[in-house]
């Protein structure tokens, strides 16, 4: 079968199933059955498909996904996350679009404590969104920052996806985790600037609060010292254990979970009930994600076996391109893939081609890795299939439509793309921090 | 005790087993780090057992996640449909889910049986009969098939306006 026909058949049937609202994992599994029957040899292919599904999640490098999720869930269910958001809420005042700014700052802080974009979005969505909407914030300026900042969790360590990218590509995981810090902070600053500017010129988007509680500086700062600053010990445990050589990046996720439990216990906010709830929620979200990974890894294998992946990439690569144009091509391929694939599938499909190409053309793989993380961060909120759009759907009030959620995400997709362009133009912004700390 | 209660209990048990597997990973990996750091000994099968726990958690929790309606789905296009057409679509989706789960159940049983018959072993730090690992897939897809069948029955019995 021609590669273009194979690609059309596999991607086309997957898109149709997804648009019919077949659960994403089952859409992948359904297309896998079709693909295995055609390309892997009928019944033998289906037996192989079952074996591949088992092998795809029997991988230690995927362990940080539930473990970083658990960190977020413990902080979420023990109420510590809410207290830290409230502390930041008290610290920030008299700023246009104040609660949206709180969402960005709180989200950035929480990103360094949780490796889960979903937990981030869920915490900020459930704490701040109802209040924002009640105060008359437009859904655009209320939901956009929450989703955008939620996805920063995959750039700022600890990041489950950065660990996975490093382990799949051979890029140093420790350096990749460090290299994500500056782009993550850049995004936060850009988001805050955009929110303040937009709400200043268009005050109807975020009505000014009529009753402003007046606090002394001590009353403002104390909650931050009590509920935010000590939490950075969790960040220190995860990052410190990696750099001290105590633990591998994958293992550090377990220590991070243990540190979160320790923090919850120290705040006297941990009970058996909270632990069970956090574990059950982690199991639910992890299974949801890992089940998609199991299905989408087999999909990637079938796509490769059918010649579709090679064919698509060869079209891009057959032109005599400069390293920068090649990089641009890779980013474009990822942006297209990101519109309909999850982040792990994107990595699995592209890395076998991108890393050899980057090495052959003297493209810094650390730089490429961070740019890939940003594209994946963008794809978290890219309509129609961005995962965080659906997490937001889950936590938003019923009257909020999917179209409003899409509209809220768009300006922040633009800002993230701007950061992507800046980092493409100035690679030193990515490579400086890991190099400085190494020296 | 009626069947529905037993079935719900099994699903919740699956979710609980997955949660326990995740806690087990946290404790085992942390213990291994501390033993390695302070006593210079390590548990050699840590990574391998964690990998199995991860696989176990993923597939055992899947039917429970489906029963909680938590599997991610793209509902943007279907939200424009009228109740009547949405009901037809839901029935079709459940039928597809049932078909997919049934195929994986059948070929999962085949793969497990073939592995058992050939006495295939997984050699890593531990030596594990492969069929024991593979059997989790047919168990998971058996429960997924039941869940989709229940949804299909409920969908077919429902009034178009009430769906």
Coordinates of C-alpha atoms in Angstrom, one line a residue:
Chain A
X1 CA 0.0 0.0 0.0
X2 CA 1.3 3.5 -0.8
X3 CA 2.5 5.3 2.3
X4 CA 0.2 8.3 1.6
X5 CA -2.8 5.9 1.4
X6 CA -1.8 4.1 4.6
X7 CA -1.3 7.4 6.4
X8 CA -4.7 8.7 5.2
X9 CA -6.4 5.5 6.2
X10 CA -4.9 5.4 9.7
X11 CA -5.1 9.1 10.5
X12 CA -8.4 9.5 8.8
X13 CA -10.2 6.7 10.7
X14 CA -8.7 7.9 13.9
X15 CA -10.0 11.4 13.4
X16 CA -13.4 10.1 12.5
X17 CA -13.6 8.0 15.6
X18 CA -12.4 10.9 17.8
X19 CA -14.9 13.3 16.2
X20 CA -17.6 10.7 17.0
X21 CA -16.6 11.2 20.6
X22 CA -15.3 7.6 21.0
X23 CA -13.0 7.8 24.0
X24 CA -9.5 8.7 22.7
X25 CA -7.9 5.5 24.0
X26 CA -10.5 3.4 22.3
X27 CA -10.3 5.4 19.1
X28 CA -6.5 4.5 19.0
X29 CA -7.3 0.9 19.9
X30 CA -9.9 0.6 17.2
X31 CA -7.6 2.0 14.5
X32 CA -4.8 -0.3 15.9
X33 CA -7.0 -3.3 15.3
X34 CA -7.6 -2.1 11.7
X35 CA -3.9 -1.3 11.2
X36 CA -2.7 -4.5 12.8
X37 CA -5.0 -6.6 10.5
X38 CA -3.8 -4.8 7.4
X39 CA -0.1 -4.1 8.1
X40 CA 0.9 -6.7 10.7
X41 CA -0.6 -9.8 9.1
X42 CA -4.2 -10.5 10.2
X43 CA -4.7 -12.6 13.3
X44 CA -1.0 -12.8 14.1
X45 CA -0.9 -9.1 14.0
X46 CA -3.7 -8.8 16.5
X47 CA -2.0 -11.2 18.9
X48 CA 1.2 -9.1 18.5
X49 CA -0.9 -5.9 19.1
X50 CA -2.0 -7.4 22.5
X51 CA 1.7 -8.1 23.4
X52 CA 2.8 -4.6 22.3
X53 CA 0.1 -3.0 24.5
X54 CA 1.6 -4.8 27.5
X55 CA 5.2 -3.9 26.7
X56 CA 4.4 -0.2 25.9
X57 CA 3.5 0.6 29.6
X58 CA 5.8 -1.9 31.2
X59 CA 8.5 0.9 31.2
X60 CA 10.1 2.5 34.3
X61 CA 10.6 5.8 32.5
X62 CA 6.7 6.2 32.6
X63 CA 6.7 5.9 36.4
X64 CA 7.1 9.7 37.0
X65 CA 3.7 10.2 35.4
X66 CA 1.7 8.8 38.3
X67 CA 4.3 9.9 40.9
X68 CA 4.4 13.5 39.8
X69 CA 0.6 13.4 39.5
X70 CA 0.5 12.1 43.1
X71 CA 2.5 15.1 44.3
X72 CA -0.1 17.4 42.9
X73 CA -3.0 15.4 44.1
X74 CA -1.7 15.2 47.7
X75 CA -1.2 19.0 47.8
X76 CA -4.6 19.4 46.1
X77 CA -6.7 17.1 48.4
X78 CA -4.8 18.1 51.6
X79 CA -5.9 21.7 50.9
X80 CA -2.3 23.0 50.9
X81 CA -2.5 24.0 47.3
X82 CA -5.5 26.1 48.0
X83 CA -3.8 27.8 51.0
X84 CA -0.8 28.6 48.9
X85 CA -3.0 30.1 46.1
X86 CA -4.9 32.1 48.8
X87 CA -1.5 33.3 50.2
X88 CA -0.5 34.5 46.7
X89 CA -4.0 36.0 46.3
X90 CA -3.4 38.1 49.4
X91 CA 0.0 39.2 48.2
X92 CA -1.1 40.6 44.9
X93 CA -3.4 43.6 44.9
X94 CA -4.5 46.7 42.9
X95 CA -3.5 45.1 39.5
X96 CA -5.8 45.0 36.5
X97 CA -7.1 41.5 36.1
X98 CA -5.8 40.7 39.6
X99 CA -7.3 37.1 39.9
X100 CA -5.9 36.2 36.4
X101 CA -2.5 37.4 37.6
X102 CA -2.9 35.3 40.7
X103 CA -3.7 32.3 38.5
X104 CA -0.4 32.8 36.6
X105 CA 1.8 33.4 39.7
X106 CA 0.0 30.6 41.6
X107 CA 0.3 28.3 38.6
X108 CA 4.0 29.0 38.2
X109 CA 4.7 28.3 41.9
X110 CA 2.6 25.1 41.8
X111 CA 4.4 24.0 38.6
X112 CA 7.6 23.7 40.7
X113 CA 5.8 21.5 43.2
X114 CA 3.8 19.3 40.8
X115 CA 4.8 17.6 37.6
X116 CA 1.2 17.4 36.5
X117 CA -0.4 19.8 34.0
X118 CA -3.7 18.3 34.8
X119 CA -3.4 18.7 38.6
X120 CA -2.2 22.3 38.0
X121 CA -5.2 23.2 35.8
X122 CA -7.6 21.4 38.1
X123 CA -6.3 23.2 41.2
X124 CA -6.4 26.7 39.7
X125 CA -9.6 26.0 37.8
X126 CA -11.5 24.8 40.9
X127 CA -10.1 27.4 43.3
X128 CA -10.0 30.6 41.2
X129 CA -12.5 30.1 38.3
X130 CA -15.8 30.2 40.2
X131 CA -14.7 33.3 42.0
X132 CA -13.5 35.0 38.8
X133 CA -16.8 34.3 37.0
X134 CA -18.8 35.4 40.1
X135 CA -16.9 38.7 40.1
X136 CA -17.9 39.3 36.4
X137 CA -14.6 38.3 34.8
X138 CA -15.0 37.4 31.1
X139 CA -14.6 33.6 30.6
X140 CA -11.7 34.4 28.1
X141 CA -9.5 36.2 30.7
X142 CA -10.6 33.8 33.5
X143 CA -9.9 30.4 31.8
X144 CA -7.1 31.3 29.4
X145 CA -4.4 32.0 32.1
X146 CA -5.4 28.9 34.0
X147 CA -5.0 26.6 31.0
X148 CA -1.8 28.4 29.8
X149 CA -0.1 28.3 33.2
X150 CA -1.3 24.8 33.8
X151 CA 0.8 23.7 30.8
X152 CA 3.9 25.5 32.2
X153 CA 4.1 22.5 34.6
X154 CA 5.7 20.5 31.9
X155 CA 8.5 23.1 31.4
X156 CA 9.4 23.9 35.0
X157 CA 10.9 20.9 37.0
X158 CA 9.6 18.5 38.2
X159 CA 8.2 17.6 34.8
X160 CA 7.0 14.1 33.9
X161 CA 7.2 14.8 30.2
X162 CA 10.7 16.3 30.3
X163 CA 11.9 13.1 32.0
X164 CA 10.2 11.0 29.4
X165 CA 11.6 13.2 26.5
X166 CA 15.1 12.9 28.0
X167 CA 14.9 9.2 28.5
X168 CA 13.5 8.6 24.9
X169 CA 15.9 10.9 23.1
X170 CA 19.2 10.5 25.1
X171 CA 19.3 14.2 26.0
X172 CA 20.6 14.7 29.5
X173 CA 17.5 14.7 31.7
X174 CA 19.1 16.8 34.4
X175 CA 20.1 19.5 31.8
X176 CA 16.6 19.3 30.2
X177 CA 14.9 19.9 33.5
X178 CA 17.2 22.9 34.2
X179 CA 16.8 24.3 30.6
X180 CA 13.1 24.4 31.0
X181 CA 13.2 26.9 33.9
X182 CA 14.0 30.1 32.0
X183 CA 11.4 29.5 29.2
X184 CA 8.8 28.6 31.8
X185 CA 9.5 31.9 33.7
X186 CA 9.5 33.8 30.5
X187 CA 6.1 32.6 29.7
X188 CA 4.8 33.5 33.1
X189 CA 6.1 37.0 32.8
X190 CA 4.6 37.4 29.3
X191 CA 1.3 36.0 30.4
X192 CA 1.1 38.5 33.3
X193 CA 2.1 41.4 31.0
X194 CA -0.6 40.4 28.6
X195 CA -3.3 40.1 31.3
X196 CA -2.4 43.4 32.9
X197 CA -2.2 45.2 29.6
X198 CA -5.4 43.8 28.2
X199 CA -7.4 44.4 31.4
X200 CA -6.0 47.9 31.7
X201 CA -7.2 48.8 28.2
X202 CA -10.3 46.7 28.3
X203 CA -11.5 46.9 32.0
X204 CA -14.8 45.2 31.2
X205 CA -12.9 41.9 30.9
X206 CA -12.1 41.9 34.6
X207 CA -14.2 44.3 36.7
X208 CA -12.2 46.0 39.5
X209 CA -13.1 44.6 42.9
X210 CA -15.4 46.9 44.8
X211 CA -14.4 45.8 48.3
X212 CA -10.7 45.6 48.7
X213 CA -9.7 44.1 52.1
X214 CA -6.9 46.2 53.5
X215 CA -4.1 44.2 55.0
X216 CA -0.8 45.4 56.5
X217 CA 2.4 44.2 54.8
X218 CA 2.9 41.7 57.6
X219 CA -0.6 40.2 57.0
X220 CA 0.2 40.0 53.3
X221 CA 3.6 38.4 53.5
X222 CA 3.0 36.0 56.5
X223 CA 0.7 33.5 54.6
X224 CA 3.4 33.3 51.9
X225 CA 6.1 32.5 54.4
X226 CA 3.9 29.9 56.0
X227 CA 2.2 28.3 53.0
X228 CA 4.4 28.9 50.0
X229 CA 8.0 29.2 50.9
X230 CA 8.3 25.9 52.9
X231 CA 6.7 24.0 49.9
X232 CA 9.8 24.7 47.9
X233 CA 11.5 22.0 50.0
X234 CA 9.5 19.6 47.8
X235 CA 11.1 21.2 44.7
X236 CA 14.5 21.0 46.5
X237 CA 14.0 17.2 47.2
X238 CA 13.2 16.4 43.5
X239 CA 15.8 18.6 41.9
X240 CA 18.4 18.2 44.7
X241 CA 18.2 14.4 44.7
X242 CA 19.0 14.4 40.9
X243 CA 21.9 16.7 41.1
X244 CA 23.4 15.2 44.3
X245 CA 23.4 11.8 42.5
X246 CA 21.1 10.3 45.2
X247 CA 18.5 9.4 42.7
X248 CA 17.9 9.1 38.9
X249 CA 15.4 11.6 37.5
X250 CA 12.8 8.8 37.4
X251 CA 13.5 7.8 41.0
X252 CA 13.3 11.4 42.2
X253 CA 9.6 11.4 41.4
X254 CA 9.1 8.8 44.2
X255 CA 11.0 11.0 46.7
X256 CA 8.9 14.0 45.5
X257 CA 5.7 12.1 46.4
X258 CA 7.2 11.2 49.7
X259 CA 8.1 14.8 50.3
X260 CA 4.6 15.9 49.4
X261 CA 3.2 13.5 52.0
X262 CA 5.7 14.8 54.5
X263 CA 4.6 18.4 53.8
X264 CA 1.0 17.5 54.2
X265 CA 1.7 15.8 57.5
X266 CA 3.8 18.8 58.7
X267 CA 0.8 21.0 58.0
X268 CA -1.4 18.5 59.9
X269 CA -3.5 18.2 56.7
X270 CA -2.9 14.5 56.1
X271 CA -5.4 11.8 57.0
X272 CA -6.0 8.2 55.7
X273 CA -9.0 9.5 53.9
X274 CA -7.1 12.3 52.1
X275 CA -4.3 9.8 51.2
X276 CA -6.8 7.3 49.8
X277 CA -8.6 10.1 47.8
X278 CA -5.3 11.4 46.4
X279 CA -4.2 7.9 45.5
X280 CA -7.6 7.0 43.8
X281 CA -7.5 10.3 41.9
X282 CA -3.9 9.6 40.8
X283 CA -4.9 6.1 39.7
X284 CA -7.8 7.4 37.7
X285 CA -5.8 10.1 35.8
X286 CA -2.7 7.9 35.5
X287 CA -4.8 5.1 34.0
X288 CA -6.5 7.5 31.7
X289 CA -3.2 8.8 30.4
X290 CA -1.2 5.5 30.4
X291 CA -4.1 3.7 28.7
X292 CA -3.9 6.3 25.9
X293 CA -0.1 5.9 25.9
X294 CA -0.4 2.1 25.6
X295 CA -2.8 2.5 22.7
X296 CA -1.0 5.4 21.0
X297 CA 2.4 3.7 21.2
X298 CA 1.0 0.7 19.3
X299 CA -0.5 3.2 16.8
X300 CA 2.9 4.9 16.3
X301 CA 4.4 1.4 15.7
X302 CA 1.8 0.6 13.1
X303 CA 2.1 4.0 11.5
X304 CA 5.9 3.5 11.2
X305 CA 5.4 -0.1 9.9
X306 CA 3.0 1.1 7.3
X307 CA 5.6 3.5 6.0
X308 CA 3.4 6.5 6.7
X309 CA 5.7 8.2 9.2
X310 CA 8.8 7.8 7.1
X311 CA 6.9 9.0 4.0
X312 CA 5.6 12.1 5.7
X313 CA 8.9 13.0 7.2
X314 CA 10.8 12.3 4.0
X315 CA 8.6 14.8 2.1
X316 CA 9.8 17.4 4.7
X317 CA 13.4 16.3 4.6
X318 CA 14.1 15.7 0.9
X319 CA 14.8 19.4 0.3
X320 CA 18.4 20.6 0.9
X321 CA 17.7 22.6 4.1
X322 CA 19.9 24.7 6.3
X323 CA 20.0 23.6 10.0
X324 CA 17.6 26.5 11.0
X325 CA 15.2 25.6 8.2
X326 CA 15.4 22.0 9.2
X327 CA 14.6 23.0 12.8
X328 CA 11.7 25.1 11.6
X329 CA 10.5 22.1 9.6
X330 CA 10.7 19.9 12.7
X331 CA 8.7 22.4 14.7
X332 CA 6.1 22.7 12.0
X333 CA 5.7 18.9 11.9
X334 CA 5.3 18.8 15.7
X335 CA 2.7 21.6 15.6
X336 CA 0.7 19.6 13.0
X337 CA 1.1 16.4 15.0
X338 CA 0.2 18.2 18.2
X339 CA -3.2 19.2 16.8
X340 CA -4.3 15.6 16.9
X341 CA -1.9 13.6 19.0
X342 CA -1.0 13.4 22.6
X343 CA 2.5 14.5 23.8
X344 CA 3.9 11.0 24.2
X345 CA 2.8 9.9 20.8
X346 CA 4.3 13.1 19.3
X347 CA 7.7 12.1 20.9
X348 CA 7.5 8.5 19.8
X349 CA 6.7 9.4 16.2
X350 CA 9.2 12.2 15.7
X351 CA 12.2 11.4 17.9
X352 CA 13.6 8.5 15.9
X353 CA 14.0 11.0 12.9
X354 CA 14.6 14.2 14.7
X355 CA 17.6 13.2 16.9
X356 CA 19.7 11.7 14.1
X357 CA 18.8 14.7 11.9
X358 CA 19.8 17.1 14.6
X359 CA 23.1 15.4 15.3
X360 CA 23.9 15.2 11.6
X361 CA 23.3 18.9 11.2
X362 CA 24.9 20.2 14.3
X363 CA 21.7 21.2 15.9
X364 CA 22.0 21.4 19.7
X365 CA 19.8 18.6 21.0
X366 CA 19.2 20.3 24.4
X367 CA 17.8 23.3 22.5
X368 CA 15.8 21.0 20.3
X369 CA 14.4 19.2 23.4
X370 CA 13.3 22.4 25.0
X371 CA 11.7 23.7 21.8
X372 CA 9.9 20.3 21.6
X373 CA 8.6 20.7 25.1
X374 CA 7.3 24.2 24.3
X375 CA 5.5 22.8 21.2
X376 CA 4.0 20.1 23.3
X377 CA 3.0 22.6 25.9
X378 CA 1.3 24.6 23.1
X379 CA -0.4 21.4 21.9
X380 CA -1.9 20.9 25.4
X381 CA -4.2 23.8 24.6
X382 CA -4.5 23.6 20.9
X383 CA -8.1 23.0 19.7
X384 CA -9.7 20.6 19.0
X385 CA -7.9 17.9 20.9
X386 CA -5.8 19.7 23.6
X387 CA -6.0 17.7 26.8
X388 CA -6.2 20.8 29.1
X389 CA -9.2 22.1 27.2
X390 CA -11.0 19.0 28.4
X391 CA -9.7 19.3 31.9
X392 CA -11.0 22.9 32.0
X393 CA -14.3 21.6 30.6
X394 CA -14.3 19.2 33.6
X395 CA -13.8 21.9 36.3
X396 CA -15.7 24.8 34.6
X397 CA -19.4 25.5 35.4
X398 CA -21.9 23.8 33.1
X399 CA -22.9 27.0 31.3
X400 CA -19.4 27.5 29.9
X401 CA -19.3 26.2 26.3
X402 CA -16.4 24.4 24.6
X403 CA -16.3 27.3 22.1
X404 CA -15.6 29.7 25.0
X405 CA -12.9 27.5 26.3
X406 CA -11.2 27.4 22.8
X407 CA -11.5 31.2 22.5
X408 CA -9.9 31.6 26.0
X409 CA -6.9 29.4 25.0
X410 CA -6.1 31.2 21.7
X411 CA -4.3 34.4 23.0
X412 CA -2.1 32.3 25.2
X413 CA -1.3 29.9 22.4
X414 CA -0.1 33.0 20.5
X415 CA 2.1 34.1 23.5
X416 CA 3.6 30.7 23.9
X417 CA 4.4 30.7 20.1
X418 CA 6.1 34.0 20.6
X419 CA 8.3 32.5 23.3
X420 CA 9.0 29.6 20.9
X421 CA 10.1 32.1 18.2
X422 CA 12.3 34.0 20.7
X423 CA 14.0 30.8 21.8
X424 CA 14.5 29.7 18.2
X425 CA 16.3 33.0 17.5
X426 CA 18.3 33.0 20.8
X427 CA 19.3 29.4 21.7
X428 CA 21.6 30.8 24.5
X429 CA 18.5 31.5 26.5
X430 CA 17.9 27.7 26.7
X431 CA 21.5 26.5 27.1
X432 CA 22.8 29.2 29.4
X433 CA 21.5 28.0 32.8
X434 CA 22.5 24.3 32.4
X435 CA 26.0 25.4 31.2
X436 CA 26.3 28.0 34.0
X437 CA 25.4 25.4 36.7
X438 CA 27.6 22.7 35.2
X439 CA 30.6 25.1 35.3
Chain B
X1 CA -26.7 -8.8 47.3
X2 CA -27.6 -7.9 43.7
X3 CA -25.3 -8.3 40.7
X4 CA -25.0 -4.6 40.2
X5 CA -23.6 -4.1 43.7
X6 CA -21.1 -7.0 43.2
X7 CA -20.1 -5.5 39.8
X8 CA -19.6 -2.0 41.2
X9 CA -17.6 -3.5 44.1
X10 CA -15.3 -5.3 41.6
X11 CA -14.8 -2.1 39.6
X12 CA -14.0 -0.1 42.8
X13 CA -11.7 -2.9 43.8
X14 CA -9.9 -2.5 40.5
X15 CA -9.4 1.2 41.1
X16 CA -8.2 0.5 44.7
X17 CA -5.7 -2.1 43.4
X18 CA -4.3 0.4 40.9
X19 CA -4.0 3.0 43.7
X20 CA -2.3 0.5 45.9
X21 CA 0.1 -0.3 43.1
X22 CA 1.1 3.4 42.8
X23 CA 1.7 3.7 46.5
X24 CA 3.8 0.5 46.3
X25 CA 5.9 2.1 43.6
X26 CA 6.5 5.2 45.8
X27 CA 7.5 3.2 48.8
X28 CA 9.6 0.6 47.0
X29 CA 11.6 3.2 44.9
X30 CA 12.1 5.4 48.0
X31 CA 13.2 2.5 50.1
X32 CA 15.7 1.4 47.4
X33 CA 17.2 4.9 47.3
X34 CA 17.6 5.1 51.1
X35 CA 19.1 1.6 51.2
X36 CA 21.5 2.4 48.4
X37 CA 22.6 5.7 49.9
X38 CA 22.9 4.8 53.6
X39 CA 23.5 1.0 53.6
X40 CA 25.2 0.6 50.2
X41 CA 22.7 -2.2 49.3
X42 CA 20.0 -2.1 46.8
X43 CA 17.0 -4.2 45.9
X44 CA 17.8 -5.4 42.3
X45 CA 14.3 -6.1 41.2
X46 CA 12.9 -2.6 42.1
X47 CA 12.7 -1.3 38.5
X48 CA 11.3 -4.5 37.2
X49 CA 8.6 -4.8 39.8
X50 CA 7.7 -1.1 39.4
X51 CA 7.3 -1.7 35.7
X52 CA 4.8 -4.5 36.3
X53 CA 3.0 -2.5 38.9
X54 CA 2.6 0.4 36.4
X55 CA 1.2 -2.0 33.8
X56 CA -1.1 -3.6 36.3
X57 CA -2.4 -0.2 37.5
X58 CA -3.0 1.0 33.9
X59 CA -5.1 -1.9 32.8
X60 CA -6.8 -2.8 36.0
X61 CA -8.0 0.7 36.5
X62 CA -9.3 1.2 32.9
X63 CA -12.8 -0.4 33.4
X64 CA -13.2 1.6 36.7
X65 CA -12.2 4.8 34.8
X66 CA -14.7 4.0 32.1
X67 CA -17.5 3.4 34.6
X68 CA -16.7 6.8 36.1
X69 CA -16.9 8.2 32.5
X70 CA -13.4 9.6 32.9
X71 CA -11.8 8.4 29.7
X72 CA -10.9 11.5 27.6
X73 CA -13.2 12.1 24.7
X74 CA -13.6 14.8 22.1
X75 CA -17.2 16.1 22.4
X76 CA -17.0 19.3 20.5
X77 CA -18.8 18.0 17.4
X78 CA -21.4 16.0 19.2
X79 CA -22.4 18.9 21.4
X80 CA -24.1 20.4 18.4
X81 CA -26.4 17.4 17.9
X82 CA -30.0 17.2 19.0
X83 CA -30.8 14.8 21.8
X84 CA -32.2 12.3 19.3
X85 CA -29.1 12.1 17.2
X86 CA -26.8 12.2 20.2
X87 CA -28.6 9.1 21.5
X88 CA -27.9 7.3 18.2
X89 CA -24.3 8.4 18.3
X90 CA -23.9 7.3 22.0
X91 CA -25.3 3.9 21.0
X92 CA -22.8 3.7 18.1
X93 CA -19.9 4.8 20.3
X94 CA -20.8 2.1 22.9
X95 CA -21.1 -0.4 20.1
X96 CA -17.6 0.5 18.8
X97 CA -16.2 0.4 22.4
X98 CA -17.8 -3.0 22.9
X99 CA -16.4 -4.3 19.5
X100 CA -12.9 -3.0 20.3
X101 CA -12.9 -4.4 23.8
X102 CA -14.2 -7.8 22.6
X103 CA -11.5 -8.1 20.0
X104 CA -8.9 -7.4 22.6
X105 CA -10.6 -9.8 25.0
X106 CA -10.5 -12.6 22.3
X107 CA -6.9 -12.0 21.2
X108 CA -5.8 -11.3 24.7
X109 CA -7.0 -14.8 25.7
X110 CA -5.3 -16.2 22.6
X111 CA -2.0 -14.5 23.4
X112 CA -2.2 -15.6 27.1
X113 CA -3.1 -19.1 26.2
X114 CA -0.3 -19.3 23.6
X115 CA 2.2 -18.0 26.2
X116 CA 1.0 -20.5 28.8
X117 CA 1.1 -23.4 26.3
X118 CA 4.7 -22.6 25.3
X119 CA 5.7 -21.9 28.9
X120 CA 7.2 -18.6 27.8
X121 CA 9.2 -16.8 30.5
X122 CA 10.2 -13.2 31.0
X123 CA 13.9 -13.1 32.0
X124 CA 15.0 -10.0 33.8
X125 CA 16.1 -9.8 37.4
X126 CA 13.2 -12.0 38.2
X127 CA 11.9 -14.9 36.1
X128 CA 8.2 -14.5 35.5
X129 CA 5.8 -16.7 33.5
X130 CA 4.7 -14.4 30.7
X131 CA 1.1 -15.6 30.8
X132 CA 0.7 -14.2 34.3
X133 CA 1.5 -10.7 33.0
X134 CA -0.5 -11.1 29.8
X135 CA -3.6 -12.3 31.6
X136 CA -4.2 -8.8 33.0
X137 CA -5.2 -7.7 29.5
X138 CA -8.1 -10.1 28.9
X139 CA -9.3 -9.5 32.5
X140 CA -9.3 -5.8 31.9
X141 CA -11.0 -6.1 28.5
X142 CA -13.6 -8.5 29.9
X143 CA -14.6 -5.9 32.4
X144 CA -14.5 -3.2 29.7
X145 CA -16.7 -5.3 27.5
X146 CA -19.3 -5.7 30.3
X147 CA -19.2 -1.9 31.0
X148 CA -19.7 -1.1 27.3
X149 CA -22.5 -3.7 27.1
X150 CA -24.3 -2.2 30.1
X151 CA -24.0 1.3 28.6
X152 CA -25.3 0.0 25.3
X153 CA -28.3 -1.7 27.0
X154 CA -29.0 1.5 29.0
X155 CA -28.7 3.6 25.8
X156 CA -31.1 1.3 23.8
X157 CA -33.7 1.3 26.6
X158 CA -33.6 5.1 27.1
X159 CA -36.2 7.4 25.6
X160 CA -34.6 9.7 23.0
X161 CA -35.6 12.8 25.0
X162 CA -34.3 11.4 28.3
X163 CA -30.8 10.4 27.0

